[in-house]
Tab-separated table of C-alpha atoms and ligand atoms in Angstrom:
chain	number	residue	atom	x	y	z
A	1	UNK	CA	75.845	80.162	81.286
A	2	UNK	CA	77.442	81.523	84.304
A	3	UNK	CA	76.235	80.504	87.668
A	4	UNK	CA	75.685	82.410	90.714
A	5	UNK	CA	79.204	81.773	92.177
A	6	UNK	CA	80.700	82.784	88.733
A	7	UNK	CA	81.263	79.311	87.501
A	8	UNK	CA	80.441	78.650	83.400
A	9	UNK	CA	78.704	75.853	83.277
A	10	UNK	CA	79.208	74.146	79.645
A	11	UNK	CA	79.342	70.521	80.254
A	12	UNK	CA	76.499	67.704	80.367
A	13	UNK	CA	76.780	64.364	81.939
A	14	UNK	CA	73.895	62.342	80.621
A	15	UNK	CA	73.087	58.615	81.906
A	16	UNK	CA	71.970	56.961	78.515
A	17	UNK	CA	70.411	53.610	80.658
A	18	UNK	CA	70.468	52.792	84.221
A	19	UNK	CA	71.213	49.313	83.028
A	20	UNK	CA	74.806	47.204	83.416
A	21	UNK	CA	76.489	44.110	82.808
A	22	UNK	CA	78.448	44.485	85.729
A	23	UNK	CA	77.194	44.680	89.536
A	24	UNK	CA	80.027	46.512	91.114
A	25	UNK	CA	80.205	46.327	94.881
A	26	UNK	CA	79.693	50.114	95.632
A	27	UNK	CA	77.458	50.608	92.898
A	28	UNK	CA	74.742	47.997	92.321
A	29	UNK	CA	73.327	45.211	94.640
A	30	UNK	CA	74.291	41.815	93.149
A	31	UNK	CA	70.616	40.773	92.535
A	32	UNK	CA	67.304	42.909	92.476
A	33	UNK	CA	68.495	45.797	91.305
A	34	UNK	CA	65.538	47.807	89.821
A	35	UNK	CA	65.751	49.425	86.934
A	36	UNK	CA	63.671	52.483	85.245
A	37	UNK	CA	60.900	51.249	83.147
A	38	UNK	CA	60.859	51.756	79.708
A	39	UNK	CA	57.832	54.090	80.026
A	40	UNK	CA	59.552	56.240	82.457
A	41	UNK	CA	63.080	56.164	80.437
A	42	UNK	CA	63.361	59.556	78.039
A	43	UNK	CA	62.430	58.073	74.507
A	44	UNK	CA	65.405	58.744	71.727
A	45	UNK	CA	62.889	61.335	70.580
A	46	UNK	CA	62.625	63.099	73.923
A	47	UNK	CA	66.392	62.684	74.528
A	48	UNK	CA	67.014	64.473	71.034
A	49	UNK	CA	64.800	67.717	72.575
A	50	UNK	CA	66.448	67.386	76.015
A	51	UNK	CA	70.340	67.928	73.731
A	52	UNK	CA	69.157	70.275	71.765
A	53	UNK	CA	68.245	72.339	74.294
A	54	UNK	CA	71.441	71.877	76.164
A	55	UNK	CA	73.231	73.333	72.757
A	56	UNK	CA	70.488	76.087	72.437
A	57	UNK	CA	71.393	76.827	76.516
A	58	UNK	CA	74.777	76.992	75.466
A	59	UNK	CA	76.445	73.821	76.742
A	60	UNK	CA	79.334	72.315	74.379
A	61	UNK	CA	80.524	69.501	76.291
A	62	UNK	CA	78.731	66.161	76.507
A	63	UNK	CA	79.777	63.045	78.795
A	64	UNK	CA	77.622	59.501	77.634
A	65	UNK	CA	77.529	57.507	80.617
A	66	UNK	CA	75.035	55.092	82.552
A	67	UNK	CA	74.656	52.348	83.974
A	68	UNK	CA	76.903	50.973	80.931
A	69	UNK	CA	76.266	53.258	78.175
A	70	UNK	CA	77.362	50.712	75.513
A	71	UNK	CA	74.292	48.951	76.557
A	72	UNK	CA	72.006	51.799	75.429
A	73	UNK	CA	70.407	51.155	72.225
A	74	UNK	CA	70.781	54.391	70.310
A	75	UNK	CA	74.135	55.051	71.540
A	76	UNK	CA	75.365	55.597	68.152
A	77	UNK	CA	72.369	57.834	66.495
A	78	UNK	CA	73.061	59.849	69.902
A	79	UNK	CA	76.544	60.792	69.021
A	80	UNK	CA	75.862	61.187	65.552
A	81	UNK	CA	73.245	63.561	66.786
A	82	UNK	CA	75.411	65.765	69.015
A	83	UNK	CA	78.079	65.993	66.560
A	84	UNK	CA	75.749	67.330	64.031
A	85	UNK	CA	75.953	70.581	66.123
A	86	UNK	CA	78.769	72.812	65.532
A	87	UNK	CA	78.548	74.401	68.953
A	88	UNK	CA	79.491	70.673	70.207
A	89	UNK	CA	83.270	70.820	70.877
A	90	UNK	CA	83.593	67.729	73.082
A	91	UNK	CA	82.077	64.549	72.972
A	92	UNK	CA	82.999	61.713	75.711
A	93	UNK	CA	82.085	58.441	77.390
A	94	UNK	CA	82.595	56.922	80.468
A	95	UNK	CA	82.017	52.728	80.270
A	96	UNK	CA	83.180	49.812	81.786
A	97	UNK	CA	84.999	48.396	78.815
A	98	UNK	CA	83.507	45.134	78.553
A	99	UNK	CA	82.004	45.711	75.005
A	100	UNK	CA	84.707	47.955	74.115
A	101	UNK	CA	86.996	46.124	72.047
A	102	UNK	CA	83.993	45.781	69.096
A	103	UNK	CA	82.810	49.328	69.560
A	104	UNK	CA	85.614	51.554	70.060
A	105	UNK	CA	86.547	52.040	66.228
A	106	UNK	CA	82.428	52.891	65.814
A	107	UNK	CA	82.436	55.427	68.584
A	108	UNK	CA	85.341	57.127	67.145
A	109	UNK	CA	83.456	57.291	63.748
A	110	UNK	CA	80.558	58.329	65.135
A	111	UNK	CA	82.266	61.330	66.930
A	112	UNK	CA	83.080	60.510	70.384
A	113	UNK	CA	86.983	61.958	70.873
A	114	UNK	CA	88.105	60.344	73.980
A	115	UNK	CA	86.993	57.964	76.796
A	116	UNK	CA	87.186	57.152	80.129
A	117	UNK	CA	87.076	53.229	80.869
A	118	UNK	CA	86.705	51.605	84.822
A	119	UNK	CA	88.614	49.044	85.802
A	120	UNK	CA	89.633	48.526	89.418
A	121	UNK	CA	91.856	45.656	89.305
A	122	UNK	CA	94.373	44.124	87.008
A	123	UNK	CA	93.959	40.810	88.558
A	124	UNK	CA	91.186	38.889	86.770
A	125	UNK	CA	90.218	36.967	90.129
A	126	UNK	CA	89.783	39.832	92.059
A	127	UNK	CA	87.847	41.646	89.280
A	128	UNK	CA	84.850	38.989	89.871
A	129	UNK	CA	84.915	40.215	93.866
A	130	UNK	CA	84.652	43.527	92.849
A	131	UNK	CA	82.501	43.760	89.254
A	132	UNK	CA	80.920	40.408	90.163
A	133	UNK	CA	80.389	39.874	86.393
A	134	UNK	CA	82.064	40.001	83.180
A	135	UNK	CA	86.116	39.418	82.467
A	136	UNK	CA	88.860	41.937	83.136
A	137	UNK	CA	90.596	40.746	80.085
A	138	UNK	CA	87.808	41.778	77.830
A	139	UNK	CA	88.211	45.359	79.364
A	140	UNK	CA	92.024	45.421	78.971
A	141	UNK	CA	91.211	44.526	75.144
A	142	UNK	CA	88.854	47.524	74.981
A	143	UNK	CA	91.248	49.742	76.682
A	144	UNK	CA	93.929	48.504	73.818
A	145	UNK	CA	91.088	49.074	71.120
A	146	UNK	CA	90.410	52.472	72.087
A	147	UNK	CA	94.212	53.436	72.074
A	148	UNK	CA	94.421	51.916	68.524
A	149	UNK	CA	90.789	53.791	67.125
A	150	UNK	CA	92.797	56.949	68.134
A	151	UNK	CA	90.587	58.069	71.337
A	152	UNK	CA	92.464	60.463	73.252
A	153	UNK	CA	93.070	60.425	76.035
A	154	UNK	CA	92.246	57.174	77.014
A	155	UNK	CA	91.733	57.558	81.141
A	156	UNK	CA	91.459	54.618	82.949
A	157	UNK	CA	89.003	55.402	86.350
A	158	UNK	CA	90.244	53.455	89.452
A	159	UNK	CA	88.154	53.310	92.345
A	160	UNK	CA	90.796	52.430	95.590
A	161	UNK	CA	89.604	50.547	98.413
A	162	UNK	CA	91.448	49.567	101.456
A	163	UNK	CA	92.033	45.777	101.614
A	164	UNK	CA	90.298	45.139	98.240
A	165	UNK	CA	92.288	46.713	95.994
A	166	UNK	CA	94.777	49.539	97.113
A	167	UNK	CA	97.946	47.014	96.885
A	168	UNK	CA	97.506	47.766	92.819
A	169	UNK	CA	97.967	51.172	92.806
A	170	UNK	CA	101.652	51.022	91.980
A	171	UNK	CA	100.701	48.642	89.204
A	172	UNK	CA	98.301	50.859	87.831
A	173	UNK	CA	100.584	53.838	88.177
A	174	UNK	CA	103.244	51.870	86.685
A	175	UNK	CA	100.514	51.609	83.253
A	176	UNK	CA	101.420	55.322	82.202
A	177	UNK	CA	105.143	54.338	82.061
A	178	UNK	CA	104.725	51.954	78.991
A	179	UNK	CA	101.513	53.574	77.581
A	180	UNK	CA	99.985	56.687	76.870
A	181	UNK	CA	97.343	55.897	79.536
A	182	UNK	CA	95.731	58.541	81.862
A	183	UNK	CA	95.043	56.615	85.467
A	184	UNK	CA	92.686	58.399	87.585
A	185	UNK	CA	92.109	57.154	90.994
A	186	UNK	CA	88.522	58.065	92.392
A	187	UNK	CA	87.671	58.333	95.887
A	188	UNK	CA	85.063	55.907	97.044
A	189	UNK	CA	81.820	57.891	97.585
A	190	UNK	CA	79.265	56.700	100.078
A	191	UNK	CA	76.317	56.561	97.700
A	192	UNK	CA	73.951	53.919	98.740
A	193	UNK	CA	70.976	52.177	96.858
A	194	UNK	CA	67.468	52.767	97.414
A	195	UNK	CA	67.658	54.694	100.834
A	196	UNK	CA	63.958	54.186	100.883
A	197	UNK	CA	62.489	57.302	102.351
A	198	UNK	CA	65.053	58.376	104.288
A	199	UNK	CA	65.899	62.327	104.342
A	200	UNK	CA	69.457	63.968	105.047
A	201	UNK	CA	67.400	65.297	108.468
A	202	UNK	CA	66.939	61.441	109.392
A	203	UNK	CA	68.816	61.271	112.777
A	204	UNK	CA	69.428	57.873	112.248
A	205	UNK	CA	71.883	58.688	109.187
A	206	UNK	CA	74.085	60.948	111.187
A	207	UNK	CA	75.424	61.083	114.410
A	208	UNK	CA	76.916	64.016	116.426
A	209	UNK	CA	80.056	64.234	114.192
A	210	UNK	CA	78.002	64.070	111.036
A	211	UNK	CA	79.343	60.289	110.216
A	212	UNK	CA	76.752	58.274	108.648
A	213	UNK	CA	75.876	55.820	111.324
A	214	UNK	CA	73.309	53.633	109.329
A	215	UNK	CA	72.622	52.715	106.101
A	216	UNK	CA	69.403	51.198	104.454
A	217	UNK	CA	70.748	49.837	101.154
A	218	UNK	CA	70.131	46.865	99.713
A	219	UNK	CA	72.007	43.846	100.506
A	220	UNK	CA	74.561	42.670	98.558
A	221	UNK	CA	76.658	45.748	97.721
A	222	UNK	CA	78.732	47.865	100.292
A	223	UNK	CA	76.664	49.846	102.691
A	224	UNK	CA	77.527	53.639	103.278
A	225	UNK	CA	79.468	52.569	106.353
A	226	UNK	CA	81.421	50.097	104.774
A	227	UNK	CA	82.070	52.559	102.043
A	228	UNK	CA	83.397	55.133	104.233
A	229	UNK	CA	85.432	52.316	106.026
A	230	UNK	CA	87.167	51.264	102.929
A	231	UNK	CA	87.903	54.653	101.418
A	232	UNK	CA	91.655	55.626	101.073
A	233	UNK	CA	92.408	59.112	100.398
A	234	UNK	CA	93.995	60.643	97.454
A	235	UNK	CA	97.153	61.825	99.484
A	236	UNK	CA	97.968	58.366	100.875
A	237	UNK	CA	97.680	56.524	97.151
A	238	UNK	CA	100.281	59.113	96.130
A	239	UNK	CA	102.416	58.407	98.686
A	240	UNK	CA	102.530	54.772	97.770
A	241	UNK	CA	103.041	55.940	94.252
A	242	UNK	CA	106.052	58.289	95.281
A	243	UNK	CA	107.563	55.634	97.485
A	244	UNK	CA	107.753	53.183	94.270
A	245	UNK	CA	108.985	56.009	91.856
A	246	UNK	CA	109.799	58.812	93.369
A	247	UNK	CA	108.057	62.696	93.415
A	248	UNK	CA	105.638	62.700	91.095
A	249	UNK	CA	105.975	66.092	88.732
A	250	UNK	CA	103.162	68.440	87.915
A	251	UNK	CA	101.296	67.250	84.636
A	252	UNK	CA	98.464	68.363	82.523
A	253	UNK	CA	96.322	67.144	79.294
A	254	UNK	CA	93.807	69.077	77.610
A	255	UNK	CA	90.721	67.983	78.041
A	256	UNK	CA	91.621	67.756	82.070
A	257	UNK	CA	88.391	67.383	84.480
A	258	UNK	CA	88.285	67.677	88.225
A	259	UNK	CA	91.853	65.398	88.666
A	260	UNK	CA	94.877	66.903	90.019
A	261	UNK	CA	97.441	65.537	87.386
A	262	UNK	CA	100.618	64.627	87.802
A	263	UNK	CA	103.540	62.271	86.023
A	264	UNK	CA	106.350	59.850	86.779
A	265	UNK	CA	109.265	61.201	85.124
A	266	UNK	CA	109.550	59.868	81.564
A	267	UNK	CA	106.086	58.295	81.022
A	268	UNK	CA	103.859	58.601	78.659
A	269	UNK	CA	100.590	58.835	80.410
A	270	UNK	CA	99.668	60.514	83.621
A	271	UNK	CA	98.218	60.011	87.299
A	272	UNK	CA	95.280	62.028	88.435
A	273	UNK	CA	93.193	62.053	91.817
A	274	UNK	CA	89.669	62.655	91.898
A	275	UNK	CA	89.135	63.073	95.463
A	276	UNK	CA	85.148	64.608	95.969
A	277	UNK	CA	85.371	64.240	99.772
A	278	UNK	CA	88.537	65.168	101.125
A	279	UNK	CA	88.978	67.940	98.536
A	280	UNK	CA	86.956	70.391	97.455
A	281	UNK	CA	86.000	70.448	93.800
A	282	UNK	CA	83.023	72.133	93.415
A	283	UNK	CA	84.603	75.757	92.801
A	284	UNK	CA	86.035	74.868	89.297
A	285	UNK	CA	82.215	72.581	88.892
A	286	UNK	CA	80.935	73.077	85.113
A	287	UNK	CA	78.242	70.491	85.094
A	288	UNK	CA	74.873	69.554	85.094
A	289	UNK	CA	73.628	65.787	84.922
A	290	UNK	CA	70.733	64.619	83.328
A	291	UNK	CA	69.487	60.938	84.801
A	292	UNK	CA	68.156	58.016	82.669
A	293	UNK	CA	64.734	58.941	83.609
A	294	UNK	CA	65.190	62.973	82.479
A	295	UNK	CA	65.399	64.765	85.253
A	296	UNK	CA	68.161	67.252	85.494
A	297	UNK	CA	70.221	67.861	88.532
A	298	UNK	CA	72.074	70.856	89.448
A	299	UNK	CA	75.048	68.736	91.207
A	300	UNK	CA	76.055	65.084	91.971
A	301	UNK	CA	75.036	65.128	95.842
A	302	UNK	CA	72.088	66.901	95.434
A	303	UNK	CA	68.217	65.787	95.235
A	304	UNK	CA	66.525	68.891	93.801
A	305	UNK	CA	66.030	68.036	89.808
A	306	UNK	CA	64.016	69.448	87.524
A	307	UNK	CA	61.466	67.140	85.618
A	308	UNK	CA	62.209	67.402	82.046
A	309	UNK	CA	60.184	64.337	81.349
A	310	UNK	CA	57.101	65.486	82.896
A	311	UNK	CA	57.395	68.967	80.779
A	312	UNK	CA	58.146	66.772	77.754
A	313	UNK	CA	55.029	64.919	78.031
A	314	UNK	CA	53.106	68.091	78.512
A	315	UNK	CA	54.104	69.453	75.132
A	316	UNK	CA	57.293	71.359	76.211
A	317	UNK	CA	59.483	72.105	73.501
A	318	UNK	CA	63.527	72.841	72.783
A	319	UNK	CA	62.879	77.038	73.983
A	320	UNK	CA	61.006	75.492	77.261
A	321	UNK	CA	63.709	72.559	78.160
A	322	UNK	CA	66.676	75.183	77.457
A	323	UNK	CA	64.646	77.850	79.710
A	324	UNK	CA	64.869	74.934	82.524
A	325	UNK	CA	68.685	74.506	81.830
A	326	UNK	CA	68.893	77.892	82.680
A	327	UNK	CA	66.533	77.550	85.775
A	328	UNK	CA	68.838	74.892	87.294
A	329	UNK	CA	71.811	76.532	86.425
A	330	UNK	CA	70.354	79.443	88.997
A	331	UNK	CA	70.047	77.145	91.722
A	332	UNK	CA	73.209	75.192	91.133
A	333	UNK	CA	74.598	74.813	94.939
A	334	UNK	CA	78.055	76.637	95.611
A	335	UNK	CA	79.564	72.930	97.116
A	336	UNK	CA	78.434	69.536	97.976
A	337	UNK	CA	78.452	68.359	101.692
A	338	UNK	CA	79.501	64.903	101.772
A	339	UNK	CA	82.546	65.364	104.355
A	340	UNK	CA	79.655	66.942	106.426
A	341	UNK	CA	77.748	63.607	105.961
A	342	UNK	CA	75.529	64.455	102.829
A	343	UNK	CA	74.068	61.741	101.099
A	344	UNK	CA	71.868	62.230	98.253
A	345	UNK	CA	68.823	59.960	99.079
A	346	UNK	CA	66.899	59.334	95.845
A	347	UNK	CA	69.242	58.005	92.940
A	348	UNK	CA	71.954	55.802	92.714
A	349	UNK	CA	75.131	56.245	90.811
A	350	UNK	CA	74.040	53.991	88.073
A	351	UNK	CA	71.195	56.765	87.305
A	352	UNK	CA	72.985	59.707	87.932
A	353	UNK	CA	75.826	57.993	85.793
A	354	UNK	CA	78.648	58.802	88.443
B	1	LIG	N1	79.187	51.932	83.950
B	1	LIG	C1	80.093	52.794	83.425
B	1	LIG	C2	81.364	52.649	84.072
B	1	LIG	O1	81.700	52.099	85.339
B	1	LIG	O2	82.273	53.553	83.735
B	1	LIG	C3	79.481	54.279	83.581
B	1	LIG	C4	78.766	54.530	84.994
B	1	LIG	S1	79.507	54.093	86.458
B	1	LIG	C5	78.466	54.910	87.286
B	1	LIG	C6	80.410	55.697	86.343
B	1	LIG	C7	81.372	55.882	87.528
B	1	LIG	O3	80.970	56.188	88.426
B	1	LIG	C8	82.570	54.616	87.264
B	1	LIG	O4	83.869	55.042	87.300
B	1	LIG	C9	82.598	53.978	88.551
B	1	LIG	O5	83.779	53.510	89.290
B	1	LIG	C10	82.207	55.046	89.631
B	1	LIG	N2	81.190	54.752	90.607
B	1	LIG	C11	79.993	54.124	90.903
B	1	LIG	N3	79.668	53.895	92.292
B	1	LIG	C12	80.694	54.535	92.831
B	1	LIG	C13	80.750	54.875	94.285
B	1	LIG	N4	80.193	54.786	95.294
B	1	LIG	N5	81.877	55.715	94.550
B	1	LIG	C14	82.872	56.441	93.573
B	1	LIG	N6	82.659	56.358	92.572
B	1	LIG	C15	81.716	55.222	91.693
B	2	LIG	FE1	77.813	48.871	86.385
B	2	LIG	FE2	79.387	50.996	85.946
B	2	LIG	FE3	77.743	50.742	88.321
B	2	LIG	FE4	79.890	49.042	87.894
B	2	LIG	S1	79.839	51.250	88.403
B	2	LIG	S2	77.752	48.356	88.255
B	2	LIG	S3	79.904	49.406	85.528
B	2	LIG	S4	77.330	51.200	86.306
């Protein structure tokens, strides 16, 4: 399926649950995170129809995410279901890794071929400041178990934040010397929780220069303004790594996503930068996103969604839903407008799946 801008769209990111066992400061409030009710969440039967429709419409790559996908009750069955289609070439997972040590083998067996583990700090006490729940030593065990299970590649997603963990970027880069790990630095995106009723045109959201001037997210997590202040560019991170290890060499791995990829000379792994805000990655975007409650989003940033759940509950089948996939592809925007101040206002990262 090719969209209006000539991009081939074949990759679906699926948020299997909006629940999470962490409360990362940039993603969820510490308390009072409201979750989708069971009734609003797609049932396993409904999810299967949507996934089959996606395959019918031409999707060949799937990433299971959340919230925390390892908390999703039918995760292994979902993976096996996808593996049952000969058209499906790639099944991956993005996880916080807390339950991964015990699950890596079964994920691999069910059909996951590669995995991204989010980890923002290698310091256990700092982990409590950022993720606020859980234990970073378990995440590291999950990373080791993934390597042991033969998941390949194993990537580490690290959101670098000024004054919070940016002093560790060199330590993260160093991991790629001794391990076949692929570290991806992700730029912090000012997606705030629950900006009730705020629209893009709300004058309170933008100043004349397009910067966000107010945020209305729940207390207990970073506000959009704070996220802007904490952001650190890919160029800045790269410079620090090059100061420590010398010039990075261009690298590539199969299954590369939007990251620009580099390597320290002689390393086993790679280093990449996913800079949604400072660089325009949209020209190569190949994906749609399915939310936990069954809405199909053409872009991480655009709130125009197709309500597949209502269609399913009114009797739609695989062919109808496949048609909706085509419709959403036909309206996929050329790019996002984050740098200009765009904010998705109806969804959180944990519902969309990052
Ligand atoms: N719970 C899983 C995890 O943390 O990997 C999957 C869902 S999480 C929403 C997916 C990714 O989104 C994670 O790598 C997380 O760091 C990233 N993320 C969440 N909020 C973000 C934000 N405001 N800016 C940038 N990345 C964010
Ligand atoms: Fe949970 Fe992932 Fe959000 Fe952290 S980033 S709170 S682990 S969903």
